[in-house]
Every structure is written in C-alpha cells, then in structure tokens.
Amino acid sequence: MFPRAAHDVVRQCASRTRLSRSAFSTTAFLLAARKKKVEDIADPINFNNKYSFSDVPDPEHINYRRVTANDLENEREPPRRVKMLVRDFIEDSLYNPHYGYFSKQATIFTAVDPLDFSSIKNMTAFEAEVAERYAAYGVDGDGPGKQIWHTPTELFKPWYGRALAQCLVSEYLLKYFPYEDFVIYEIGAGNGTLALNMLDYIREEYPDVYERTRYNIIEISANLASLQREKLEAAHPCVTVYNKSIFRWDVREPAPCYFVAMEVIDNFAHDMIRYDLRTLEPYQGLITVDNKGDFSTYYTKITDPLINSYLDLRRYLNHPPPVHRLLKLSSTFRTFYTNLPFAPNLSPPEFIPTRLLTLLRTLRRHFPRHRLLLSDFSSLPDTIPGINAPVVQTRYQNTTVPCTTLLVKPGYFDIFFPTNFESLRDMYEHILAQPLPITDLEQHAPRVTPLSMTASPLVEGTSFFSSYHPKNRRPPVDGIASSSGLPVGERKSAVYSHAEFMKTYAELGRTRLRNGENPLLDTYENVKFLF
C-alpha cells in the first residue's frame, strides 16, 4: 500500500526538495536528486492537504475511543476509529515501538572516519565531501527511502563532543571538584558518539576528573540503547545506559549533575490550540482517525491539564498569545472582524511545547541540583502552516519531500519543531524557582557533603550577607554553599548562538578549512544553546 501512497504524497506535498534540517543537514550537502514524473493515483491515502476552518470530522467521532500515545504502545498497526490530542498523535507517529518513525525508519548518518578539515579547500569542497558520504548509503528503491539525518556530533566528531566536554568540565572544576563526583545524564544519545567523544577527551585531558565521572544515558529506543552499550561500556566502564523514556523517570538524583540534551527537544510532541476570535478563548485540537484510516481535526474547550498548565504559565510570564494586538484590545473590533465575509472564526493553529514543559518539571523534581546543557533549532524553513509549526518531511527515491500538513501516515515522516529559546529560558527558570512538593522533601533526607553547611544562614533571611541579589542568579538553596563558601544561588541559564558557544569552548583550529572558513561556526545559524 505505501508505495502507491508515497507517490501521492510526493504529488500533493510541496515540490521543494530542500532538506529542512538545514542546521544539522544542509541541502547543499545532498547530491542533486533526479526529477521524476509521478503519475496520478486515485487510491485513498492517509493524507489531508491543509487545515480548514470548516473541517467536519466523521459524525461518529463522538463515539470513537479517546486514546493517548501510551495506550497505543502495544498496537502493531496505526489505530482506527479513535481520537486523540495532537501531542499524542505526534508522539505515537514518532515513538511507537512497533511502527514509529524512530523505531523503524530513522538512520543516523555516521562518518566512519572523521573529516580532515585542514585538507579541505573551502566550504564548497566541504559540502561536496559530505554529499559524497551521503551517497555511500545507496539509491532508494520504491516506497519510503532511507530516513537519513545527521547531527553536528557526527559531522564534526570528535571536536563537537570535546567542546561540550570542556564546557561541563570547566563548570565542574570551578564548583565541585574534588568534593563531588562528576555526574552526567544524557537523553537522546543516538548511537553514542557524543558520549564517546566527551569521555575520551575527559580521560585524555583531565584524568583526575575522569576517575570521578559517572555518565548515564536515558534512551527510549531499545535498538539504540543496545548500540550504546556495545559502543561505550567496554571503552568506558563509567557509562550506564537506561532503556527508558525520560517522561517515565522516577529515580531521584540528589547529587549535583549535568543534564545534556543535544538535538532532542525538536522531536518533542506539541499540542495544537486555536483561539476563538470573538471571545479569545483557546480551544484544544484533536485528531480523529476513521475506519478507513483518514484523518480529521476538530476543536473543543480545553480540558487537558497539561495544556492548561502551559497556558497558565505563559500568562504568568507575560508571554502574549499570538493574536493580533487590535483583536486583543477591542471586543468591538473582534465583532466587526469576525462578521466580515469569509472571515475565520478561529485563529491560525499554534503549536505549544507541552512535552517540553513535562521535561522541565521532571528535571526539577528528580534532578533538583542539575545544570542543563541543551541545543536545538531556533527556527526552521519549510514548516507547515501555523505558529511555531513543525517541519513534516520524508525521503522518497533520494529526494527529501517536505509536506504541508501534519496529517500523514504515522511512522514514515519526521516531525520536528523550532524552539523559542527565550521563552524556554523564562519557563525553565520559573519552574526551578518553585519549591518541591512537601511529600518529596519528607521522603528524601538532606544530603550531607563537604560543601553542605550544618547551620544555614538562610534562617536569617537571604539578605544575611548582603541585601543585593543579582538578577542573573537563582535564589540560594538552604544548606548549600557555593565554592566561595557563601550561600549565593546558581547562575541562571542564558541563551547563546551556536557560534558564540563554540567560540568559547571549541578548538576552532581543528575545524578550520584551508581558506580560513570554519563550518563549525558558519553552518548552524539557526541553532542555539541554553546553558
């Protein structure tokens, strides 16, 4: 069935062949794909070509079973006659263990030998070299092609991983060495290359730190977890791999630790909301699947607690909803506007990062003394219509096909989102500033270390030593002193461009081309770091 459907998807999707993961996988890196004439296919397929203000789902959708991605984990085929929130549809499409995209389709581009940057003439030659390595994966046949994507970890190994290791080691030496172990957690570790490069660098340059290193990987994919164990555990006995979703993590890490998430959150599921333009009330989007496997969308008043939590947090942080300011200011203008001929009654769809909010809460609860190092897309080309909308794409006969809708066959399409890093920073810092639940505090006794204080000056108030509290510092934690011995809070996270971060920590001479250009700095303009 899918070869016929794929032909139709190529016909109905945008005819652009630009690879949307341009930050980590630039179009110029690919060999030019041959254009092929695609015949019209009349077979019905799982595809809806656009969002509509008048979408009418199957009238029986009220009787459909409401499911979540967790409910569908044991399904062998995409379900029918069900309805679900948009985030559950995305999560099931990407991560279902039997038919999900990452379980069955995705292949990480892996360079057998690192690139010798000093021998490459210029950026044109660099792009040709990467294109040649892509071509080594062979030509696709009928049906879905090899879903190949790569990360800067693979493209710039080992220098990218060494830069991240230098960043974390610098912080550890300044704050905790030699009183605490160097504890790292990584999610989305891929085939383990980043962990390998970081640990090789630490063992080589900082042997005393390496002796105190504990590297933990939390990996949702059983196949990748097995690959990571094979690649890492013999070379570095300090590595432990947990085959588990971070969203199901239930073990508390009381020690100071570093949490690494490289190119992960772009694939976190989002919810879709739209605003009633008469009342500005938000509505949650749901997707229905009928008995033929076709999709529809419809909207209801928000009942989902996670969506409500996100919107409440956004209001608290004064992050405005994406509605035109004139519509927000005047109910009279809203009435006039919505009564115009052909005027929509709902705003364009907005995709909100509800799963990302779940991650931040998990970090606060189970890793109370962590430091987050995160990097991902800050913007993307070729997105589907909507605000903060994702790229939906697949490969077909060596051509990357970006689509114009989210409603595509589960498992055959990558779905990835840009991240507003400034909003993420504000949400993250607010969540970290919230007190832990009393039940958590009662269950876990205070952890005593050489940096702990038996008598806390915070009982005298946070201004005991000074009435001044810098805006770039978090509130101090009771009983925890800084390396200076004073109860000053941790430095707040900041947002950096990819180039800013690499100029600070990378060995730039190692990735410089013969003409002086540096692809490590120049290739990733739409990527940012949070640290």
Short mmCIF file of C-alpha atoms in Angstrom, two decimals:
data_model
loop_
_atom_site.label_atom_id
_atom_site.label_comp_id
_atom_site.label_asym_id
_atom_site.label_seq_id
_atom_site.Cartn_x
_atom_site.Cartn_y
_atom_site.Cartn_z
CA MET A 1 0.00 0.00 0.00
CA PHE A 2 2.63 2.52 0.96
CA PRO A 3 4.48 2.75 -2.39
CA ARG A 4 1.23 3.96 -4.00
CA ALA A 5 0.58 6.32 -1.10
CA ALA A 6 4.11 7.66 -1.27
CA HIS A 7 3.69 8.59 -4.91
CA ASP A 8 0.59 10.55 -3.99
CA VAL A 9 2.33 12.23 -1.09
CA VAL A 10 5.08 13.40 -3.43
CA ARG A 11 2.42 14.80 -5.75
CA GLN A 12 0.43 16.56 -3.02
CA CYS A 13 3.30 17.74 -0.81
CA ALA A 14 5.25 20.82 -1.75
CA SER A 15 7.56 20.14 -4.65
CA ARG A 16 10.51 21.69 -2.81
CA THR A 17 13.46 19.37 -2.24
CA ARG A 18 15.30 21.47 0.31
CA LEU A 19 16.22 19.44 3.39
CA SER A 20 14.53 21.16 6.30
CA ARG A 21 17.01 20.07 8.91
CA SER A 22 19.22 22.74 7.40
CA ALA A 23 21.08 23.48 10.59
CA PHE A 24 22.39 19.97 11.00
CA SER A 25 21.93 18.70 7.47
CA THR A 26 22.22 21.35 4.77
CA THR A 27 20.60 20.99 1.36
CA ALA A 28 23.88 21.63 -0.36
CA PHE A 29 25.23 18.53 1.35
CA LEU A 30 22.98 16.30 -0.74
CA LEU A 31 23.56 15.12 -4.27
CA ALA A 32 21.10 16.62 -6.73
CA ALA A 33 18.13 14.28 -6.98
CA ARG A 34 16.70 13.38 -10.33
CA LYS A 35 13.23 14.75 -11.04
CA LYS A 36 10.74 12.04 -11.80
CA LYS A 37 7.30 12.25 -13.24
CA VAL A 38 4.77 10.91 -10.77
CA GLU A 39 1.54 9.50 -12.12
CA ASP A 40 -1.78 10.41 -10.54
CA ILE A 41 -3.05 7.79 -8.13
CA ALA A 42 -6.72 7.57 -7.25
CA ASP A 43 -6.31 5.31 -4.21
CA PRO A 44 -7.40 6.89 -0.92
CA ILE A 45 -4.47 7.50 1.41
CA ASN A 46 -3.82 8.90 4.88
CA PHE A 47 -3.33 12.47 3.77
CA ASN A 48 -5.18 15.77 4.27
CA ASN A 49 -3.65 18.61 2.31
CA LYS A 50 -4.41 21.59 4.58
CA TYR A 51 -6.01 22.86 7.72
CA SER A 52 -9.54 24.07 7.23
CA PHE A 53 -11.74 26.38 9.25
CA SER A 54 -14.65 24.14 8.32
CA ASP A 55 -13.17 20.70 8.90
CA VAL A 56 -16.04 18.31 9.55
CA PRO A 57 -14.89 15.06 11.15
CA ASP A 58 -16.73 11.80 10.82
CA PRO A 59 -20.10 12.38 12.56
CA GLU A 60 -19.43 9.27 14.62
CA HIS A 61 -16.26 10.74 16.12
CA ILE A 62 -18.05 11.35 19.41
CA ASN A 63 -18.30 7.58 19.78
CA TYR A 64 -14.64 7.00 18.94
CA ARG A 65 -12.40 5.77 21.72
CA ARG A 66 -10.22 8.53 23.21
CA VAL A 67 -6.62 7.28 23.39
CA THR A 68 -3.15 8.52 24.33
CA ALA A 69 0.25 7.59 22.94
CA ASN A 70 0.80 5.39 26.00
CA ASP A 71 -2.41 3.47 25.23
CA LEU A 72 -1.13 2.69 21.72
CA GLU A 73 2.30 1.32 22.68
CA ASN A 74 1.23 -2.29 22.17
CA GLU A 75 -0.53 -1.67 18.85
CA ARG A 76 1.16 -3.27 15.83
CA GLU A 77 -0.57 -1.03 13.28
CA PRO A 78 -1.78 2.58 13.43
CA PRO A 79 -5.22 2.56 15.07
CA ARG A 80 -8.58 3.35 13.51
CA ARG A 81 -11.84 4.73 14.88
CA VAL A 82 -10.00 6.64 17.63
CA LYS A 83 -9.45 10.24 18.63
CA MET A 84 -6.51 11.80 20.44
CA LEU A 85 -4.84 15.09 21.27
CA VAL A 86 -2.37 16.34 18.70
CA ARG A 87 0.60 15.67 21.02
CA ASP A 88 -0.47 12.02 21.33
CA PHE A 89 -0.75 11.72 17.54
CA ILE A 90 2.76 13.15 17.10
CA GLU A 91 4.27 11.04 19.88
CA ASP A 92 2.69 7.87 18.54
CA SER A 93 3.86 8.66 14.99
CA LEU A 94 7.44 9.20 16.11
CA TYR A 95 7.99 6.84 19.05
CA ASN A 96 5.56 3.92 18.84
CA PRO A 97 7.83 0.88 19.39
CA HIS A 98 6.24 -1.08 16.51
CA TYR A 99 5.60 1.44 13.74
CA GLY A 100 7.06 4.75 14.96
CA TYR A 101 9.45 6.76 12.84
CA PHE A 102 12.41 6.44 15.19
CA SER A 103 11.73 2.78 15.86
CA LYS A 104 11.65 1.68 12.23
CA GLN A 105 12.69 4.36 9.74
CA ALA A 106 15.35 6.76 11.01
CA THR A 107 19.04 6.17 10.33
CA ILE A 108 21.74 8.36 11.86
CA PHE A 109 24.35 9.49 9.36
CA THR A 110 27.66 8.11 10.65
CA ALA A 111 31.03 9.01 9.22
CA VAL A 112 33.37 6.04 9.53
CA ASP A 113 36.40 8.31 9.55
CA PRO A 114 36.42 11.88 10.89
CA LEU A 115 36.74 14.62 8.29
CA ASP A 116 40.22 16.05 7.81
CA PHE A 117 39.21 19.71 7.79
CA SER A 118 42.73 21.03 7.21
CA SER A 119 42.86 19.25 3.84
CA ILE A 120 39.53 20.66 2.59
CA LYS A 121 39.88 23.74 0.40
CA ASN A 122 36.69 25.69 1.16
CA MET A 123 33.00 25.38 2.06
CA THR A 124 32.09 24.20 -1.44
CA ALA A 125 34.54 21.34 -1.16
CA PHE A 126 33.31 20.61 2.36
CA GLU A 127 29.71 20.31 1.16
CA ALA A 128 30.79 18.07 -1.72
CA GLU A 129 32.65 15.80 0.71
CA VAL A 130 29.57 15.41 2.92
CA ALA A 131 27.38 14.81 -0.15
CA GLU A 132 29.71 12.04 -1.25
CA ARG A 133 29.40 10.37 2.15
CA TYR A 134 25.63 10.59 1.92
CA ALA A 135 25.75 8.95 -1.49
CA ALA A 136 27.51 5.96 0.06
CA TYR A 137 24.17 4.97 1.61
CA GLY A 138 22.98 3.95 -1.86
CA VAL A 139 19.95 4.70 -4.03
CA ASP A 140 16.43 4.29 -2.66
CA GLY A 141 14.06 1.86 -4.29
CA ASP A 142 10.27 2.09 -4.45
CA GLY A 143 8.44 3.16 -1.34
CA PRO A 144 9.90 5.17 1.53
CA GLY A 145 13.58 5.88 1.25
CA LYS A 146 16.24 5.69 3.92
CA GLN A 147 15.35 8.31 6.52
CA ILE A 148 18.89 9.63 6.97
CA TRP A 149 19.74 12.58 9.14
CA HIS A 150 22.85 13.66 10.90
CA THR A 151 23.91 15.84 13.79
CA PRO A 152 26.92 18.10 14.35
CA THR A 153 28.19 15.41 16.71
CA GLU A 154 28.74 13.07 13.74
CA LEU A 155 29.75 15.69 11.23
CA PHE A 156 32.37 17.31 13.47
CA LYS A 157 33.50 14.37 15.56
CA PRO A 158 35.38 14.38 17.82
CA TRP A 159 35.66 18.18 18.06
CA TYR A 160 32.00 18.92 18.76
CA GLY A 161 31.89 16.47 21.66
CA ARG A 162 35.20 17.81 23.01
CA ALA A 163 33.75 21.34 23.08
CA LEU A 164 30.76 20.19 25.14
CA ALA A 165 33.03 18.25 27.49
CA GLN A 166 35.20 21.33 28.02
CA CYS A 167 32.13 23.37 28.89
CA LEU A 168 30.96 20.90 31.54
CA VAL A 169 34.41 20.19 32.98
CA SER A 170 35.07 23.91 33.39
CA GLU A 171 31.91 24.28 35.47
CA TYR A 172 32.64 21.14 37.49
CA LEU A 173 36.19 22.17 38.35
CA LEU A 174 35.00 25.60 39.42
CA LYS A 175 32.15 24.39 41.66
CA TYR A 176 32.52 20.83 42.86
CA PHE A 177 35.93 19.22 42.35
CA PRO A 178 37.20 17.36 44.38
CA TYR A 179 34.25 17.11 46.77
CA GLU A 180 31.61 15.74 44.38
CA ASP A 181 31.57 13.18 41.59
CA PHE A 182 31.25 14.43 38.01
CA VAL A 183 27.75 13.11 37.16
CA ILE A 184 26.34 13.50 33.64
CA TYR A 185 22.95 12.45 32.27
CA GLU A 186 22.27 12.47 28.53
CA ILE A 187 18.96 11.94 26.73
CA GLY A 188 18.69 11.24 23.01
CA ALA A 189 22.25 9.93 22.81
CA GLY A 190 21.80 8.49 19.31
CA ASN A 191 24.49 5.94 18.54
CA GLY A 192 26.65 7.10 21.46
CA THR A 193 29.18 9.17 19.52
CA LEU A 194 28.80 12.29 21.68
CA ALA A 195 29.30 10.33 24.91
CA LEU A 196 32.34 8.55 23.43
CA ASN A 197 33.97 11.78 22.26
CA MET A 198 33.30 13.56 25.57
CA LEU A 199 34.64 10.71 27.72
CA ASP A 200 37.72 10.21 25.51
CA TYR A 201 38.50 13.91 25.93
CA ILE A 202 37.99 13.91 29.71
CA ARG A 203 40.19 10.81 30.13
CA GLU A 204 42.89 12.34 27.95
CA GLU A 205 42.93 15.91 29.29
CA TYR A 206 41.52 15.59 32.84
CA PRO A 207 42.38 12.12 34.22
CA ASP A 208 41.60 13.15 37.82
CA VAL A 209 38.13 14.25 36.75
CA TYR A 210 37.64 11.08 34.69
CA GLU A 211 38.20 8.95 37.80
CA ARG A 212 35.19 10.64 39.38
CA THR A 213 32.96 10.60 36.27
CA ARG A 214 29.61 8.80 36.09
CA TYR A 215 27.95 9.02 32.66
CA ASN A 216 24.28 7.97 32.43
CA ILE A 217 22.27 7.68 29.23
CA ILE A 218 18.46 7.63 29.26
CA GLU A 219 17.35 6.17 25.93
CA ILE A 220 13.78 5.44 24.83
CA SER A 221 14.79 3.23 21.86
CA ALA A 222 15.73 -0.36 22.67
CA ASN A 223 17.80 -0.64 19.48
CA LEU A 224 19.80 2.49 20.22
CA ALA A 225 20.24 1.53 23.87
CA SER A 226 21.77 -1.78 22.77
CA LEU A 227 24.05 0.04 20.32
CA GLN A 228 25.14 2.50 23.01
CA ARG A 229 26.02 -0.29 25.44
CA GLU A 230 28.05 -2.08 22.79
CA LYS A 231 29.91 1.08 21.84
CA LEU A 232 30.55 2.58 25.26
CA GLU A 233 30.52 0.21 28.21
CA ALA A 234 33.71 -1.66 27.33
CA ALA A 235 35.64 1.51 26.44
CA HIS A 236 34.30 3.48 29.42
CA PRO A 237 33.08 1.42 32.41
CA CYS A 238 31.68 4.60 33.97
CA VAL A 239 28.77 4.51 31.46
CA THR A 240 25.32 3.21 32.41
CA VAL A 241 22.53 3.01 29.81
CA TYR A 242 18.89 3.04 30.89
CA ASN A 243 16.38 1.91 28.25
CA LYS A 244 13.58 4.17 29.44
CA SER A 245 11.67 7.29 28.47
CA ILE A 246 12.71 10.40 30.36
CA PHE A 247 8.99 11.06 30.85
CA ARG A 248 8.79 7.88 32.95
CA TRP A 249 11.89 8.53 35.00
CA ASP A 250 11.18 8.02 38.70
CA VAL A 251 14.60 7.90 40.39
CA ARG A 252 15.82 10.94 42.31
CA GLU A 253 19.42 12.09 41.74
CA PRO A 254 20.35 14.07 44.87
CA ALA A 255 23.90 14.92 43.79
CA PRO A 256 24.90 17.87 41.61
CA CYS A 257 24.76 16.71 38.00
CA TYR A 258 24.79 17.93 34.40
CA PHE A 259 21.91 17.14 32.08
CA VAL A 260 22.71 17.07 28.35
CA ALA A 261 20.06 17.25 25.59
CA MET A 262 21.52 17.76 22.11
CA GLU A 263 19.10 17.88 19.16
CA VAL A 264 16.36 16.19 21.20
CA ILE A 265 13.56 18.61 22.03
CA ASP A 266 12.78 19.38 18.38
CA ASN A 267 11.07 15.97 18.24
CA PHE A 268 9.11 16.50 21.46
CA ALA A 269 5.37 16.36 20.84
CA HIS A 270 3.40 19.61 20.84
CA ASP A 271 -0.26 20.34 21.32
CA MET A 272 -2.26 22.46 18.89
CA ILE A 273 -4.57 25.23 20.03
CA ARG A 274 -6.61 27.90 18.30
CA TYR A 275 -8.36 30.96 19.70
CA ASP A 276 -12.00 31.85 19.22
CA LEU A 277 -11.61 35.30 17.64
CA ARG A 278 -14.85 36.52 19.21
CA THR A 279 -14.02 35.67 22.83
CA LEU A 280 -10.25 34.91 22.68
CA GLU A 281 -10.95 31.63 24.45
CA PRO A 282 -8.41 28.94 23.49
CA TYR A 283 -9.54 25.59 22.12
CA GLN A 284 -7.56 22.35 22.08
CA GLY A 285 -7.11 20.43 18.84
CA LEU A 286 -7.88 16.74 18.49
CA ILE A 287 -7.31 14.37 15.60
CA THR A 288 -9.77 11.65 14.65
CA VAL A 289 -8.98 8.55 12.59
CA ASP A 290 -11.95 6.99 10.84
CA ASN A 291 -12.45 3.38 9.83
CA LYS A 292 -10.60 3.96 6.55
CA GLY A 293 -7.58 5.48 8.28
CA ASP A 294 -8.34 9.03 7.12
CA PHE A 295 -7.81 11.95 9.47
CA SER A 296 -9.89 14.93 10.58
CA THR A 297 -9.31 17.65 13.13
CA TYR A 298 -11.76 19.27 15.49
CA TYR A 299 -11.56 21.61 18.48
CA THR A 300 -13.06 21.58 21.94
CA LYS A 301 -12.81 23.72 25.03
CA ILE A 302 -9.60 22.97 26.85
CA THR A 303 -9.92 20.11 29.32
CA ASP A 304 -6.38 18.77 29.24
CA PRO A 305 -4.47 19.65 32.45
CA LEU A 306 -1.10 19.90 30.72
CA ILE A 307 -2.37 22.37 28.11
CA ASN A 308 -3.99 24.40 30.87
CA SER A 309 -0.75 24.40 32.87
CA TYR A 310 1.24 25.65 29.91
CA LEU A 311 -1.20 28.46 29.16
CA ASP A 312 -1.31 29.47 32.85
CA LEU A 313 2.48 29.60 32.94
CA ARG A 314 2.59 31.66 29.75
CA ARG A 315 0.15 34.17 31.20
CA TYR A 316 2.17 34.39 34.44
CA LEU A 317 5.36 35.09 32.47
CA ASN A 318 3.57 37.74 30.38
CA HIS A 319 4.23 35.91 27.14
CA PRO A 320 1.37 37.11 24.93
CA PRO A 321 -0.73 34.72 22.84
CA PRO A 322 -0.17 35.01 19.07
CA VAL A 323 -3.31 37.06 18.38
CA HIS A 324 -3.15 40.44 16.70
CA ARG A 325 -2.98 43.25 19.25
CA LEU A 326 -6.05 45.02 17.83
CA LEU A 327 -8.13 41.90 18.38
CA LYS A 328 -6.86 41.68 21.96
CA LEU A 329 -7.60 45.32 22.73
CA SER A 330 -11.15 45.71 21.47
CA SER A 331 -14.15 43.38 21.64
CA THR A 332 -15.91 45.74 19.22
CA PHE A 333 -13.18 45.28 16.65
CA ARG A 334 -13.32 41.49 17.16
CA THR A 335 -17.06 41.51 16.48
CA PHE A 336 -16.58 43.65 13.39
CA TYR A 337 -13.73 41.49 12.10
CA THR A 338 -15.45 38.13 12.60
CA ASN A 339 -18.61 39.37 10.85
CA LEU A 340 -16.73 40.23 7.68
CA PRO A 341 -17.46 37.96 4.71
CA PHE A 342 -15.26 34.85 4.69
CA ALA A 343 -13.56 35.90 7.93
CA PRO A 344 -12.35 32.94 10.03
CA ASN A 345 -13.84 32.33 13.46
CA LEU A 346 -10.64 30.75 14.79
CA SER A 347 -7.05 31.96 14.82
CA PRO A 348 -4.37 30.06 12.87
CA PRO A 349 -3.18 26.92 14.66
CA GLU A 350 -0.50 27.41 17.30
CA PHE A 351 1.73 24.53 18.40
CA ILE A 352 2.65 24.73 22.07
CA PRO A 353 5.54 22.70 23.64
CA THR A 354 3.62 20.79 26.31
CA ARG A 355 6.02 17.83 26.33
CA LEU A 356 8.90 20.23 26.87
CA LEU A 357 7.08 21.54 29.94
CA THR A 358 6.86 17.96 31.21
CA LEU A 359 10.63 17.59 30.80
CA LEU A 360 11.32 20.75 32.79
CA ARG A 361 9.11 19.51 35.62
CA THR A 362 10.87 16.14 35.56
CA LEU A 363 14.24 17.86 35.89
CA ARG A 364 13.01 19.96 38.79
CA ARG A 365 11.59 17.00 40.69
CA HIS A 366 14.07 14.19 40.03
CA PHE A 367 17.28 16.15 39.38
CA PRO A 368 16.95 19.04 41.87
CA ARG A 369 20.63 20.08 41.61
CA HIS A 370 21.16 19.66 37.87
CA ARG A 371 22.62 22.05 35.35
CA LEU A 372 21.06 21.87 31.87
CA LEU A 373 23.04 22.00 28.62
CA LEU A 374 20.63 21.99 25.68
CA SER A 375 20.90 22.76 21.99
CA ASP A 376 18.43 22.67 19.11
CA PHE A 377 16.78 24.58 16.27
CA SER A 378 15.64 28.13 16.95
CA SER A 379 13.99 28.45 13.52
CA LEU A 380 13.20 26.23 10.56
CA PRO A 381 12.35 26.63 6.87
CA ASP A 382 9.64 24.68 5.08
CA THR A 383 7.29 24.42 8.05
CA ILE A 384 3.62 23.58 7.70
CA PRO A 385 1.12 26.44 8.20
CA GLY A 386 0.74 27.70 11.74
CA ILE A 387 2.58 29.42 14.56
CA ASN A 388 5.63 27.60 15.92
CA ALA A 389 4.70 24.94 13.36
CA PRO A 390 6.82 21.88 12.61
CA VAL A 391 8.53 20.58 9.53
CA VAL A 392 6.92 17.35 8.32
CA GLN A 393 9.09 15.51 5.81
CA THR A 394 10.15 12.16 4.44
CA ARG A 395 12.58 10.85 1.81
CA TYR A 396 11.29 9.30 -1.38
CA GLN A 397 13.64 8.00 -4.08
CA ASN A 398 16.59 10.03 -2.72
CA THR A 399 14.51 13.20 -2.57
CA THR A 400 13.55 14.92 0.65
CA VAL A 401 9.84 15.74 0.50
CA PRO A 402 8.54 18.47 2.87
CA CYS A 403 4.78 18.33 3.37
CA THR A 404 2.19 20.98 4.12
CA THR A 405 0.21 19.08 6.73
CA LEU A 406 0.66 17.20 9.97
CA LEU A 407 -1.92 14.59 8.99
CA VAL A 408 0.29 11.96 7.37
CA LYS A 409 0.82 8.24 7.75
CA PRO A 410 2.31 7.54 11.19
CA GLY A 411 5.88 6.27 11.18
CA TYR A 412 7.04 7.38 7.74
CA PHE A 413 7.55 11.09 8.37
CA ASP A 414 9.90 13.04 10.58
CA ILE A 415 8.09 15.75 12.58
CA PHE A 416 10.30 18.36 14.24
CA PHE A 417 9.76 21.81 15.71
CA PRO A 418 11.70 25.02 16.24
CA THR A 419 12.16 26.24 19.83
CA ASN A 420 11.75 29.77 21.15
CA PHE A 421 14.83 29.74 23.38
CA GLU A 422 13.99 32.97 25.17
CA SER A 423 10.58 31.63 26.19
CA LEU A 424 12.18 28.31 27.14
CA ARG A 425 14.71 30.11 29.38
CA ASP A 426 11.95 32.01 31.19
CA MET A 427 9.83 28.88 31.70
CA TYR A 428 12.82 26.86 32.89
CA GLU A 429 13.99 29.42 35.44
CA HIS A 430 10.47 29.90 36.78
CA ILE A 431 9.98 26.16 37.28
CA LEU A 432 13.35 25.80 39.02
CA ALA A 433 12.40 28.61 41.40
CA GLN A 434 9.29 26.73 42.58
CA PRO A 435 9.55 24.75 45.84
CA LEU A 436 9.46 20.99 45.66
CA PRO A 437 6.29 19.24 46.87
CA ILE A 438 6.28 18.68 50.61
CA THR A 439 5.94 14.93 50.06
CA ASP A 440 9.24 14.93 48.13
CA LEU A 441 11.01 16.83 50.90
CA GLU A 442 9.69 14.44 53.54
CA GLN A 443 10.74 11.34 51.60
CA HIS A 444 14.32 12.45 50.95
CA ALA A 445 16.56 13.45 53.83
CA PRO A 446 19.05 16.29 53.24
CA ARG A 447 22.24 15.08 51.59
CA VAL A 448 25.40 15.83 53.56
CA THR A 449 28.56 16.69 51.59
CA PRO A 450 31.74 18.66 52.32
CA LEU A 451 30.02 21.66 50.69
CA SER A 452 26.99 21.43 52.97
CA MET A 453 26.55 23.71 55.94
CA THR A 454 25.30 22.41 59.28
CA ALA A 455 23.95 25.82 60.21
CA SER A 456 22.12 27.64 57.49
CA PRO A 457 22.39 31.42 57.32
CA LEU A 458 19.14 31.44 55.33
CA VAL A 459 17.22 31.25 58.60
CA GLU A 460 18.31 34.86 58.99
CA GLY A 461 16.95 35.70 55.58
CA THR A 462 18.56 35.69 52.14
CA SER A 463 20.00 39.15 52.78
CA PHE A 464 22.11 37.99 55.76
CA PHE A 465 25.37 38.70 53.93
CA SER A 466 24.11 41.33 51.51
CA SER A 467 20.83 42.96 50.61
CA TYR A 468 21.82 42.84 46.95
CA HIS A 469 20.77 39.83 44.88
CA PRO A 470 21.94 39.78 41.24
CA LYS A 471 19.21 39.27 38.66
CA ASN A 472 21.30 36.65 36.88
CA ARG A 473 21.41 34.42 39.99
CA ARG A 474 18.87 31.95 41.27
CA PRO A 475 17.71 32.09 44.89
CA PRO A 476 20.19 30.26 47.18
CA VAL A 477 19.36 26.74 48.30
CA ASP A 478 19.16 26.30 52.05
CA GLY A 479 22.16 24.39 53.38
CA ILE A 480 24.14 24.59 50.13
CA ALA A 481 27.13 26.89 49.89
CA SER A 482 28.91 27.99 46.74
CA SER A 483 32.58 27.25 46.10
CA SER A 484 33.30 30.54 47.86
CA GLY A 485 31.56 29.27 50.98
CA LEU A 486 28.76 31.82 50.71
CA PRO A 487 25.09 30.93 50.19
CA VAL A 488 24.74 32.53 46.77
CA GLY A 489 22.46 31.00 44.18
CA GLU A 490 23.45 29.32 40.94
CA ARG A 491 23.96 31.42 37.84
CA LYS A 492 20.77 31.49 35.78
CA SER A 493 20.75 29.87 32.36
CA ALA A 494 21.50 32.04 29.35
CA VAL A 495 20.85 31.67 25.62
CA TYR A 496 23.80 31.59 23.21
CA SER A 497 24.03 31.35 19.46
CA HIS A 498 25.84 28.30 18.13
CA ALA A 499 28.80 30.43 17.09
CA GLU A 500 29.02 32.16 20.49
CA PHE A 501 29.10 28.85 22.31
CA MET A 502 31.69 27.28 20.01
CA LYS A 503 33.95 30.34 20.12
CA THR A 504 34.04 29.94 23.90
CA TYR A 505 34.69 26.19 24.21
CA ALA A 506 35.71 24.62 20.86
CA GLU A 507 39.18 24.04 19.45
CA LEU A 508 38.41 26.09 16.36
CA GLY A 509 41.74 25.44 14.73
CA ARG A 510 40.76 21.79 14.34
CA THR A 511 37.76 22.56 12.12
CA ARG A 512 39.23 25.42 10.06
CA LEU A 513 39.42 24.88 6.29
CA ARG A 514 42.42 25.79 4.14
CA ASN A 515 40.91 29.14 3.08
CA GLY A 516 40.17 30.13 6.69
CA GLU A 517 36.44 29.32 6.69
CA ASN A 518 35.12 27.33 9.63
CA PRO A 519 31.99 25.21 9.05
CA LEU A 520 31.60 24.60 12.78
CA LEU A 521 30.79 28.31 13.13
CA ASP A 522 29.16 29.03 9.79
CA THR A 523 26.82 26.07 9.25
CA TYR A 524 24.44 26.35 12.20
CA GLU A 525 22.97 29.83 12.17
CA ASN A 526 19.51 28.59 13.18
CA VAL A 527 20.71 26.70 16.25
CA LYS A 528 21.02 27.99 19.82
CA PHE A 529 22.29 26.75 23.16
CA LEU A 530 20.77 27.06 26.63
CA PHE A 531 23.30 26.79 29.46
#
